[in-house]
JSON list of C-alpha atoms in Angstrom, two decimals:
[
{"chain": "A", "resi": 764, "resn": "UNK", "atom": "CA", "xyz": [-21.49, -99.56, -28.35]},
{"chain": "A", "resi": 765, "resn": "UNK", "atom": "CA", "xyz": [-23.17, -99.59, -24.94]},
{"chain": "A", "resi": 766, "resn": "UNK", "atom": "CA", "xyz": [-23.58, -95.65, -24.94]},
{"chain": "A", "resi": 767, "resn": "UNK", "atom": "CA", "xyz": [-25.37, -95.98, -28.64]},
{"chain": "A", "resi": 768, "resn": "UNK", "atom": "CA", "xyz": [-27.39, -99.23, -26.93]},
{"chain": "A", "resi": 769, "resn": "UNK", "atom": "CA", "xyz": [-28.44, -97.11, -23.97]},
{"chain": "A", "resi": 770, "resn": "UNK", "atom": "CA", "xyz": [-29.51, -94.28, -26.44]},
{"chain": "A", "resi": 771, "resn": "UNK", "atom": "CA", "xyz": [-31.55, -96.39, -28.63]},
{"chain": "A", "resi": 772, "resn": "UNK", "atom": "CA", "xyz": [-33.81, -97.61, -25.80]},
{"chain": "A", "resi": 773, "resn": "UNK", "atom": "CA", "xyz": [-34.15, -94.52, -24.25]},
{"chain": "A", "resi": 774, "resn": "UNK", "atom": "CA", "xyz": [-35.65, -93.27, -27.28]},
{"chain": "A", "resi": 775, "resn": "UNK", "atom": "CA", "xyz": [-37.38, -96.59, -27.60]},
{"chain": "A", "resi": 776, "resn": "UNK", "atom": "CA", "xyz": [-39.28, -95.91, -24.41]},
{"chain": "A", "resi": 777, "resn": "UNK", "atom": "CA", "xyz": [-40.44, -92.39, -25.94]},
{"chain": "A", "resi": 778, "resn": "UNK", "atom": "CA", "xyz": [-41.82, -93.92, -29.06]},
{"chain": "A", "resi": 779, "resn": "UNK", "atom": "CA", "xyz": [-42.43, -97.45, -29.01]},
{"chain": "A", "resi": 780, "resn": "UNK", "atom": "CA", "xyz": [-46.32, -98.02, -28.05]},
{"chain": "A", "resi": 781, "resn": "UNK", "atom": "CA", "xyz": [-47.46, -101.29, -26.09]},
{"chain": "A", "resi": 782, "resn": "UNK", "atom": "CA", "xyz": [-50.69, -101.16, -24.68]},
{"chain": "A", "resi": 783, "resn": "UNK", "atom": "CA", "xyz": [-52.02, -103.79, -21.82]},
{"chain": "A", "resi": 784, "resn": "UNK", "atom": "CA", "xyz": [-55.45, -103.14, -19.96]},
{"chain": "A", "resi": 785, "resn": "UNK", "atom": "CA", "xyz": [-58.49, -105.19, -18.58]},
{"chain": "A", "resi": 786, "resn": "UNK", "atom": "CA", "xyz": [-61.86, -103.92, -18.18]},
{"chain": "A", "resi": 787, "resn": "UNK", "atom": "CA", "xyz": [-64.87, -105.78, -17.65]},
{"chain": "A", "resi": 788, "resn": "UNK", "atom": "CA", "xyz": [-67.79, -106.18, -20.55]},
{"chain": "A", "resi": 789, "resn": "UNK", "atom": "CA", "xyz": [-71.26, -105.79, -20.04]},
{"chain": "A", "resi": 790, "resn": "UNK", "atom": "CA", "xyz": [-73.73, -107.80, -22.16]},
{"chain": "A", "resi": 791, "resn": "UNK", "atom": "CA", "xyz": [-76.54, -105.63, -24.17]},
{"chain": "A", "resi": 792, "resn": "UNK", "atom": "CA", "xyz": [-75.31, -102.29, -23.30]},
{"chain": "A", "resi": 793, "resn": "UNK", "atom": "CA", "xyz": [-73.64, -101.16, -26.24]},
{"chain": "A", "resi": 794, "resn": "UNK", "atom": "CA", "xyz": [-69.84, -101.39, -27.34]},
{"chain": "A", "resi": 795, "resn": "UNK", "atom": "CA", "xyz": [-66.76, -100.26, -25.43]},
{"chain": "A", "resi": 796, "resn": "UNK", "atom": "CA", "xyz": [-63.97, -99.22, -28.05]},
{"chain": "A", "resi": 797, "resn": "UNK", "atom": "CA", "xyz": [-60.33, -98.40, -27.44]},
{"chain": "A", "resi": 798, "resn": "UNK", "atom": "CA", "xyz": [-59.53, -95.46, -30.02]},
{"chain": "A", "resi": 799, "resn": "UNK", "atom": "CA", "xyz": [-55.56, -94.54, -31.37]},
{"chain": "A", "resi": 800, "resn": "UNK", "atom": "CA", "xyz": [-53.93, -92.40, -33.97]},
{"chain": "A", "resi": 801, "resn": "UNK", "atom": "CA", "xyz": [-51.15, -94.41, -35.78]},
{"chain": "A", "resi": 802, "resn": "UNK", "atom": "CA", "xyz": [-48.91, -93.13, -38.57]},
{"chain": "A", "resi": 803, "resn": "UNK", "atom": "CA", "xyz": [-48.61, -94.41, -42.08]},
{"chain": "A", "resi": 804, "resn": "UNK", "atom": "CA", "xyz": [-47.22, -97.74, -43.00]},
{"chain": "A", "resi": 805, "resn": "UNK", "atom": "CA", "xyz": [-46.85, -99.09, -39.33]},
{"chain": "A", "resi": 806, "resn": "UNK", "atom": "CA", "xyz": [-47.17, -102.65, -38.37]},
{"chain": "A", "resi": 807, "resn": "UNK", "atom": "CA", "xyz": [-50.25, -102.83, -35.81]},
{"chain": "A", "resi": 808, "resn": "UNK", "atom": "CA", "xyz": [-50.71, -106.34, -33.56]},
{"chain": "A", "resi": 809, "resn": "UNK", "atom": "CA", "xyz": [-53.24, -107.03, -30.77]},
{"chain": "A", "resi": 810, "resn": "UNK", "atom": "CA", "xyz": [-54.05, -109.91, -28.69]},
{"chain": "A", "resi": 811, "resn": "UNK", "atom": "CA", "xyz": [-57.37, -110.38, -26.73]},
{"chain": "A", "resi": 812, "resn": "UNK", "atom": "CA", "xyz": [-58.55, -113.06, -24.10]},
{"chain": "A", "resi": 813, "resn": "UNK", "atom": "CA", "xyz": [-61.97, -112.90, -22.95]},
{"chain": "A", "resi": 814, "resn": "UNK", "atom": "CA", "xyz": [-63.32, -114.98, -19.61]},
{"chain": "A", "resi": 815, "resn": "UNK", "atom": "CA", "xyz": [-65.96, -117.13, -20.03]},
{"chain": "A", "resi": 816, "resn": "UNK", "atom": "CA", "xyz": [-69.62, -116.51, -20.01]},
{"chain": "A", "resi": 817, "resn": "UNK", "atom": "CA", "xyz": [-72.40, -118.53, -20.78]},
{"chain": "A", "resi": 818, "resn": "UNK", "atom": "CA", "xyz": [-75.27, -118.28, -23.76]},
{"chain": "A", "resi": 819, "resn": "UNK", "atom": "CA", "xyz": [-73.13, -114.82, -23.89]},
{"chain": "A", "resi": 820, "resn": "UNK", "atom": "CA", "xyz": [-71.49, -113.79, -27.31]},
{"chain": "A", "resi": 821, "resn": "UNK", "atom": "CA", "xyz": [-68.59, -111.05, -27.75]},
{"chain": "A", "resi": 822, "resn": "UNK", "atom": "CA", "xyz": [-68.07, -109.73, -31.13]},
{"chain": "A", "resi": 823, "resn": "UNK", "atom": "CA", "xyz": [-64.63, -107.59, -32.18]},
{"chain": "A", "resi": 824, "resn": "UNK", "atom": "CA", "xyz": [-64.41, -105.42, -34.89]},
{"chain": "A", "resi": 825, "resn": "UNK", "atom": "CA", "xyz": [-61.09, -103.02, -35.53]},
{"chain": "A", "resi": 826, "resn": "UNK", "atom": "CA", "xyz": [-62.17, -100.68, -37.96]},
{"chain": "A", "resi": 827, "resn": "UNK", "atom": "CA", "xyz": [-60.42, -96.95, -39.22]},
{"chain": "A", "resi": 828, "resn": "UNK", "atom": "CA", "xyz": [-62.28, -93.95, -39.25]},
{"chain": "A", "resi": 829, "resn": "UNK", "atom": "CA", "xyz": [-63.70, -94.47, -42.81]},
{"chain": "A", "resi": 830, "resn": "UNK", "atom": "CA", "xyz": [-65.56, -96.96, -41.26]},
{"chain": "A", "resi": 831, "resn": "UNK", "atom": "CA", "xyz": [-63.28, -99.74, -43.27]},
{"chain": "A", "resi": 832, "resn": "UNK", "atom": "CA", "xyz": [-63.19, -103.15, -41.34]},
{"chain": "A", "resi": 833, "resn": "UNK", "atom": "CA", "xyz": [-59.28, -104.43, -40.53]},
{"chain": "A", "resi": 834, "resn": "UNK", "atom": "CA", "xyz": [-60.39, -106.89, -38.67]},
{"chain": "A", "resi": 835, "resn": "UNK", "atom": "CA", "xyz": [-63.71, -108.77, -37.74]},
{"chain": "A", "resi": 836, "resn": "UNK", "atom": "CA", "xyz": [-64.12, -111.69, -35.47]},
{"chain": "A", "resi": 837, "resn": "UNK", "atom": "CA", "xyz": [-67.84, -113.28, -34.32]},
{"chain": "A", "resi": 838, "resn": "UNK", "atom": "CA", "xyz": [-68.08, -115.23, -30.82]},
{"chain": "A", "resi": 839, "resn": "UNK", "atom": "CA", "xyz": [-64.78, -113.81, -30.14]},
{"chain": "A", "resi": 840, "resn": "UNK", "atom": "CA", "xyz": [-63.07, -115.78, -27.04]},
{"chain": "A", "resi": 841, "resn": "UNK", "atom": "CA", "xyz": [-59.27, -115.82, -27.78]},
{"chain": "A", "resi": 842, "resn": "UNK", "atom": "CA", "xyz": [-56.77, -114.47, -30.40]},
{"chain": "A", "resi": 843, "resn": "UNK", "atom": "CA", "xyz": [-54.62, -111.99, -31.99]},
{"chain": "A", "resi": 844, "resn": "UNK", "atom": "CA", "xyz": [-54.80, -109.91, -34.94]},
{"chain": "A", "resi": 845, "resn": "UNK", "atom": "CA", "xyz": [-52.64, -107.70, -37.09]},
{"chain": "A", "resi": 846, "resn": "UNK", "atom": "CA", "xyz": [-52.60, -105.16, -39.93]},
{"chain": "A", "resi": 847, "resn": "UNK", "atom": "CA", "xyz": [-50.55, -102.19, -41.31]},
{"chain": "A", "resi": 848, "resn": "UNK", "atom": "CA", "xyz": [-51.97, -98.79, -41.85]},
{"chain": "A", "resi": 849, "resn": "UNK", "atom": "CA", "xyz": [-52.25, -96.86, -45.37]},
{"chain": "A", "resi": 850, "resn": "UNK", "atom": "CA", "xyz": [-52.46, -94.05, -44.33]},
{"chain": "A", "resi": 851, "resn": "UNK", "atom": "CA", "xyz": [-52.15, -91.82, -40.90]},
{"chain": "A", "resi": 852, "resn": "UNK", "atom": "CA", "xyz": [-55.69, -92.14, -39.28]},
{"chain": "A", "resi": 853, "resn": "UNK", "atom": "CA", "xyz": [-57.70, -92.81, -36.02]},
{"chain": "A", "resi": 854, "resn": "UNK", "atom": "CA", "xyz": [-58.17, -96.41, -35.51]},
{"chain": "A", "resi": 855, "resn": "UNK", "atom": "CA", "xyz": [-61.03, -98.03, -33.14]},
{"chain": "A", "resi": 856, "resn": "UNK", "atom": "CA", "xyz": [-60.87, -101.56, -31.46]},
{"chain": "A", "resi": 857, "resn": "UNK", "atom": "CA", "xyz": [-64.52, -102.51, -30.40]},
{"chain": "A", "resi": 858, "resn": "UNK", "atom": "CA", "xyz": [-66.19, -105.15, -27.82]},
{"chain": "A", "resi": 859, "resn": "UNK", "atom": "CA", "xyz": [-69.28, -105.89, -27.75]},
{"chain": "A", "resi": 860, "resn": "UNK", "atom": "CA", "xyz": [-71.52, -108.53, -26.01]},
{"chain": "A", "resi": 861, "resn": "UNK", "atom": "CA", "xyz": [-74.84, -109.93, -26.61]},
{"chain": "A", "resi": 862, "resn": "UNK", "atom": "CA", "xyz": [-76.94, -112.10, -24.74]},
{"chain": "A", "resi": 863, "resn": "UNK", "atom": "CA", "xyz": [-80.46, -113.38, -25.67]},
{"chain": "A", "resi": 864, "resn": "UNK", "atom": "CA", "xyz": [-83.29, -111.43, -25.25]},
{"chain": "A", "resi": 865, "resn": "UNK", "atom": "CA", "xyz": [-85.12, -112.08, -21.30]},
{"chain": "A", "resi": 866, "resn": "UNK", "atom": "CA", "xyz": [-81.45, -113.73, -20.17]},
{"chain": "A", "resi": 867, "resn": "UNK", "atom": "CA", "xyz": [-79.20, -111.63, -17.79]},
{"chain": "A", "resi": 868, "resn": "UNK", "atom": "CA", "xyz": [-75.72, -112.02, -18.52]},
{"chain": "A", "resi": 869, "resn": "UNK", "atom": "CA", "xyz": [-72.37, -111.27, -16.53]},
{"chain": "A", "resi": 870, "resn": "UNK", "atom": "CA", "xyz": [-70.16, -109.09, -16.98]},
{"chain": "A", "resi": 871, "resn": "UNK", "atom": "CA", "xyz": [-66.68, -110.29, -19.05]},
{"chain": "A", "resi": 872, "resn": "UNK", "atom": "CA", "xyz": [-63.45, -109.67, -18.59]},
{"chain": "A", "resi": 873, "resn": "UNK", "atom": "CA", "xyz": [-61.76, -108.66, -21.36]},
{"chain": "A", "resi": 874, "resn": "UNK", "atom": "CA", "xyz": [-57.48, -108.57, -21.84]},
{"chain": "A", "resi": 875, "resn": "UNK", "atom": "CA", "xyz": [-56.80, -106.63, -24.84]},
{"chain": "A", "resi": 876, "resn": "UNK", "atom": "CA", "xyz": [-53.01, -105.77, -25.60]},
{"chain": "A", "resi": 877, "resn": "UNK", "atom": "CA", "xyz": [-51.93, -103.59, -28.45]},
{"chain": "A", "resi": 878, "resn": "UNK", "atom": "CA", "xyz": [-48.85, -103.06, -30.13]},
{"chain": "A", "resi": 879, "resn": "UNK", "atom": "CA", "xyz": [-47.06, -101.10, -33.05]},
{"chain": "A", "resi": 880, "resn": "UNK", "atom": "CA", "xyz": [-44.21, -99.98, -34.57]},
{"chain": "A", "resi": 881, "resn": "UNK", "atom": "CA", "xyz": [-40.84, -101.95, -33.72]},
{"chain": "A", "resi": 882, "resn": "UNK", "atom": "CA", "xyz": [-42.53, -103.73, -30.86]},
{"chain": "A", "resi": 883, "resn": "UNK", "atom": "CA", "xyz": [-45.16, -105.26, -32.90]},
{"chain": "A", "resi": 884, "resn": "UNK", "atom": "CA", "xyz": [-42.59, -107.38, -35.23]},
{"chain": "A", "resi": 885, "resn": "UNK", "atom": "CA", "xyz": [-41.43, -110.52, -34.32]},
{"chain": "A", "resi": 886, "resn": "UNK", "atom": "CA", "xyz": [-37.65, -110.43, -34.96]},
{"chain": "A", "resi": 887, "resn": "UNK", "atom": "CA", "xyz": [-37.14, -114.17, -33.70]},
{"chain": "A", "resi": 888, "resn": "UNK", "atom": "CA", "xyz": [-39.13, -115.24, -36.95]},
{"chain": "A", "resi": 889, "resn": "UNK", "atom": "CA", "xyz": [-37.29, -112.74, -38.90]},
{"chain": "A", "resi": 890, "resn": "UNK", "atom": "CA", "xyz": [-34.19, -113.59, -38.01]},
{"chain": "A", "resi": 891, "resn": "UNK", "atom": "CA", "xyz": [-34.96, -117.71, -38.69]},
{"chain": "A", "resi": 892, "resn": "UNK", "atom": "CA", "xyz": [-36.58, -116.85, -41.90]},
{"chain": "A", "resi": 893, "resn": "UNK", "atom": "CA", "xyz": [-33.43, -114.53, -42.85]},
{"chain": "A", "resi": 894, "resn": "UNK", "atom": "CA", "xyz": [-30.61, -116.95, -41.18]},
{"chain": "A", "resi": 895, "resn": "UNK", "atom": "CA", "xyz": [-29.89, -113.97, -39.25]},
{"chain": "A", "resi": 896, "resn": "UNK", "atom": "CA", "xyz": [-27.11, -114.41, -36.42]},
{"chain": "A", "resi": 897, "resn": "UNK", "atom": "CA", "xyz": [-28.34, -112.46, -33.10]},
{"chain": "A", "resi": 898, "resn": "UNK", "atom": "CA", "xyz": [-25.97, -109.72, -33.18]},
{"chain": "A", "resi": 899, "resn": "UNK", "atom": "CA", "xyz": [-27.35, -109.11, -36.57]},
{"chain": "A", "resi": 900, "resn": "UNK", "atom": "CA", "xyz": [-31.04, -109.74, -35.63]},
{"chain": "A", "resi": 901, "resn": "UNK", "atom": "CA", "xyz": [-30.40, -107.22, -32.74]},
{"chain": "A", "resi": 902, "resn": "UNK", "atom": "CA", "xyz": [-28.42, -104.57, -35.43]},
{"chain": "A", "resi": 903, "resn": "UNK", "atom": "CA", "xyz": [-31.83, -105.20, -37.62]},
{"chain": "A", "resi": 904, "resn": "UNK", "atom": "CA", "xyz": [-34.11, -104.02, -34.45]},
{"chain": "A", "resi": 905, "resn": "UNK", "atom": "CA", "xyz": [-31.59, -100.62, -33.63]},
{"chain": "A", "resi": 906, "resn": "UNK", "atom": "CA", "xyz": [-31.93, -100.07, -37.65]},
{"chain": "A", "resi": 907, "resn": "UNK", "atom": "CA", "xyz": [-36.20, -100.27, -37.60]},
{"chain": "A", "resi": 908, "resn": "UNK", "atom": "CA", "xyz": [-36.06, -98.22, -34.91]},
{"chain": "A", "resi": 909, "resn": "UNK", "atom": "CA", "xyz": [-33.83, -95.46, -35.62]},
{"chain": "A", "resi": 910, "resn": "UNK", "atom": "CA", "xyz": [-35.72, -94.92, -38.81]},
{"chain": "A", "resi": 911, "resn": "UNK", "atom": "CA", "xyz": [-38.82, -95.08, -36.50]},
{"chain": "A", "resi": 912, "resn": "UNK", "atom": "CA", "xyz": [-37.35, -92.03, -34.69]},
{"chain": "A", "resi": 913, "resn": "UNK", "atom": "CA", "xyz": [-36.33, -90.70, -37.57]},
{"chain": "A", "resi": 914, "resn": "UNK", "atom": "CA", "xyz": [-40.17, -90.91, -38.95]},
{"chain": "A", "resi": 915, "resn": "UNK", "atom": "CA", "xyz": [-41.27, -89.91, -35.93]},
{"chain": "A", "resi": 916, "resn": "UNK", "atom": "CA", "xyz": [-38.92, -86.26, -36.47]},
{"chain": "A", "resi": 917, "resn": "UNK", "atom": "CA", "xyz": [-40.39, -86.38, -39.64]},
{"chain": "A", "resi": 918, "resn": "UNK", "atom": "CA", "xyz": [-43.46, -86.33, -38.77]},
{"chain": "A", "resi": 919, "resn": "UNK", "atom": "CA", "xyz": [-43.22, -83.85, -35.76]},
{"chain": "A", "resi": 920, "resn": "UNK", "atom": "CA", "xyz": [-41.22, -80.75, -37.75]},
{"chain": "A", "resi": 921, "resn": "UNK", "atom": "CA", "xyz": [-43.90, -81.47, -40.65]},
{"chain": "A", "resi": 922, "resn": "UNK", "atom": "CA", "xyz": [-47.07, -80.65, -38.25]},
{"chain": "A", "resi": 923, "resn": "UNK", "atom": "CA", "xyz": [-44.15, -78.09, -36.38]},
{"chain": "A", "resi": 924, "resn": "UNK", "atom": "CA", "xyz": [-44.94, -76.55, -40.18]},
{"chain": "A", "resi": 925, "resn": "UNK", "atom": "CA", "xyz": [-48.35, -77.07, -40.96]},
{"chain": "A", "resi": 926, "resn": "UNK", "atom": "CA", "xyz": [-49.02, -74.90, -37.19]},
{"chain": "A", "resi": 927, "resn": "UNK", "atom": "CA", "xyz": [-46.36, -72.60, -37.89]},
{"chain": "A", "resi": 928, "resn": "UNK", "atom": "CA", "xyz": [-48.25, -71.82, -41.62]},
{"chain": "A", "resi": 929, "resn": "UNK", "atom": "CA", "xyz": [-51.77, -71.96, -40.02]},
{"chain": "A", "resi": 930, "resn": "UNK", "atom": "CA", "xyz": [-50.90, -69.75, -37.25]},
{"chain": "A", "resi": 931, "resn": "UNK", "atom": "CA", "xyz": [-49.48, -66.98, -39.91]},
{"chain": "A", "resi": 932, "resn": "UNK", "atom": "CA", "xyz": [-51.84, -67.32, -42.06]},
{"chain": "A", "resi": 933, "resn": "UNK", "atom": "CA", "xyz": [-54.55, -66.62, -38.82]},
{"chain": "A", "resi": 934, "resn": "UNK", "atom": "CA", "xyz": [-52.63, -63.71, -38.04]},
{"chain": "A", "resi": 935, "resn": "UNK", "atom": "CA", "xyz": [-52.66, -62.10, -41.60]},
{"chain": "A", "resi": 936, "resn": "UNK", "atom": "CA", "xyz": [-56.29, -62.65, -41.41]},
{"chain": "A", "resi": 937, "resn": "UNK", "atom": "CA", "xyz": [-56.49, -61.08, -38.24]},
{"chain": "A", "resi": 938, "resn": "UNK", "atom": "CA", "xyz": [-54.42, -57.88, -39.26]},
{"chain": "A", "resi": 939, "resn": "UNK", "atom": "CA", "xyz": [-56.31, -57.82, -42.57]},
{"chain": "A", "resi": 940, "resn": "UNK", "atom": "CA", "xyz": [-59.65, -57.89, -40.37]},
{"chain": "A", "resi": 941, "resn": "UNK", "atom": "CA", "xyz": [-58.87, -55.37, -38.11]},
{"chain": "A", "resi": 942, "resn": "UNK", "atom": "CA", "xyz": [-57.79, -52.99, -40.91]},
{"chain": "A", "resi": 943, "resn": "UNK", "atom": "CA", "xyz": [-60.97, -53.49, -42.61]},
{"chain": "A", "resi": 944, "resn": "UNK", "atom": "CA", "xyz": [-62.55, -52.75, -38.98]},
{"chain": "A", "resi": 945, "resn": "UNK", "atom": "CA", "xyz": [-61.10, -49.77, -38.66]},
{"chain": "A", "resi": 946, "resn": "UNK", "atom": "CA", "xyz": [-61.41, -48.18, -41.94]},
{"chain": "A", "resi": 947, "resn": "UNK", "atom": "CA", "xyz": [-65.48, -49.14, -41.70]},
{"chain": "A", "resi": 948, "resn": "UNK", "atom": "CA", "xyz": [-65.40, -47.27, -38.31]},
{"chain": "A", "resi": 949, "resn": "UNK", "atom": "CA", "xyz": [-63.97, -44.36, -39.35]},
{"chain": "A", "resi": 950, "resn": "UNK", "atom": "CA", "xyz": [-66.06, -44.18, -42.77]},
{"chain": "A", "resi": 951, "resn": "UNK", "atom": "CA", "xyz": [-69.12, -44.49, -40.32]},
{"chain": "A", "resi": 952, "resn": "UNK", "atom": "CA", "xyz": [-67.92, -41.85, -38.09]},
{"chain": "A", "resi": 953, "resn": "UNK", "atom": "CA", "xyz": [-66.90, -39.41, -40.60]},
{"chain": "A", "resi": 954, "resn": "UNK", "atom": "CA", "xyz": [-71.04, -39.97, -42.41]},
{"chain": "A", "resi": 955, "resn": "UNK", "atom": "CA", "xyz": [-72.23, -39.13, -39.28]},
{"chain": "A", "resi": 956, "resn": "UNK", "atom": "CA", "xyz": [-70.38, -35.79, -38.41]},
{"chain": "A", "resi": 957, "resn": "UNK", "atom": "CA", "xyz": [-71.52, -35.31, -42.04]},
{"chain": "A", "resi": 958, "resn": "UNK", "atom": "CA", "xyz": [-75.00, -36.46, -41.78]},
{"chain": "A", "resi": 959, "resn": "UNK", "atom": "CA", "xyz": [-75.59, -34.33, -38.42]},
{"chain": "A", "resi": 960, "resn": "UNK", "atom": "CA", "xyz": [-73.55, -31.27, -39.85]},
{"chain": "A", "resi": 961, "resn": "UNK", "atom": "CA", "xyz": [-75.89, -31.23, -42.77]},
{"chain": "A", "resi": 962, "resn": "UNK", "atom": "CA", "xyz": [-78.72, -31.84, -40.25]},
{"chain": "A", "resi": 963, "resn": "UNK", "atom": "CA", "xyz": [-77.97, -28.97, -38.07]},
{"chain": "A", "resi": 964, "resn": "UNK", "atom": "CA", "xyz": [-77.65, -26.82, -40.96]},
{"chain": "A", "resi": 965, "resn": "UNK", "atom": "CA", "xyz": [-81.02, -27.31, -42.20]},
{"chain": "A", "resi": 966, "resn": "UNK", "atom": "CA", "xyz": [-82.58, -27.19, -38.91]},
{"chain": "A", "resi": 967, "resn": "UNK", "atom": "CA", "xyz": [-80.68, -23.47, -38.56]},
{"chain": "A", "resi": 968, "resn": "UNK", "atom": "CA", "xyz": [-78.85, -24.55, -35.62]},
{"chain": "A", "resi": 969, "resn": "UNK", "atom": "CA", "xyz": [-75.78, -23.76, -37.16]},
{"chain": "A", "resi": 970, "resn": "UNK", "atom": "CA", "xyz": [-74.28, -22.00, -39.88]}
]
């Protein structure tokens, strides 16, 4: 049991995605984003904390690459937010602060920590919503997140795939190319001994 324990979070480590940072916010000059590829159907949950700044307001907007709002939140100060993606895409977190127009602002700090896959569930409320017992609760984690690695294996021999059947197909171009190449050189090299034979010819140069 401890041997399949000690393999599970190994592999945890490798897949499971929590990310913590702090970077500071400067009013009126445009929005700083945080940008991720996530998989399909994967829980996603973020919490932010901004310091406080006078007459100074911070808008967040997570959004996919369609340009589809998950998430919007005006005068943003403190929370958390969460969604699961439909479909494997490039997700983008924004900040972005406004002060009013002739006022100079500071800068804010903002604490912005993401989360997805098995991380991002909350298996305490799971397990009190279910009447789970912890060994169980702790069975239902090693179960989400072997079929998280198993997704993940999944995922990796399908693009493993897709290269393999671009990089064939590139090379069949390639040979198919070059063919071509060299059948159009030697058709223009064989018109032009041609074309100068029959030139020299007329010119009496030779016979």
């Amino acid at each position: 049991m401890d041997l399949i324990h000690y393999f599970f979070l190994i592999c945890s480590i490798c897949i499971v995605n929590i990310y913590g940072l702090t970077f500071h916010l400067s009013p009126n000059q445009g929005k700083k984003c945080l940008r991720e590829e996530i998989h399909k159907n994967v829980l996603v949950t973020g919490t932010f904390e901004l310091s406080e700044a006078v007459d100074q307001k911070t808008n967040l907007v997570v959004t996919d690459s369609k340009g589809h709002i998950l998430y919007n939140k005006d005068d943003a100060t403190k929370g958390k937010f969460a969604f699961t993606t439909e479909d494997y895409d490039m997700f983008e977190v924004c900040f972005e602060s406004k002060v009013p127009m002739g006022r100079h602002g500071a800068d804010r700090e903002v604490g912005l920590t993401l989360k997805h896959g098995v991380e991002a569930k909350n298996y305490e409320d799971i397990g009190k919503a279910e009447k789970l017992k912890p060994l169980e609760i702790e069975l239902r984690r090693l179960e989400d997140l072997s079929e998280a690695i198993v997704n993940d294996f999944a995922y990796m021999r399908a693009r493993e795939e897709e290269m393999r059947d671009t990089n064939e197909s590139t090379h069949s171009r390639v040979l198919y190319f070059s063919v071509f190449s060299m059948c159009c050189l030697l058709g223009l090299a064989s018109w032009q001994v041609l074309y100068l034979r029959r030139f020299f010819k007329a010119k009496k140069l030779i016979e």
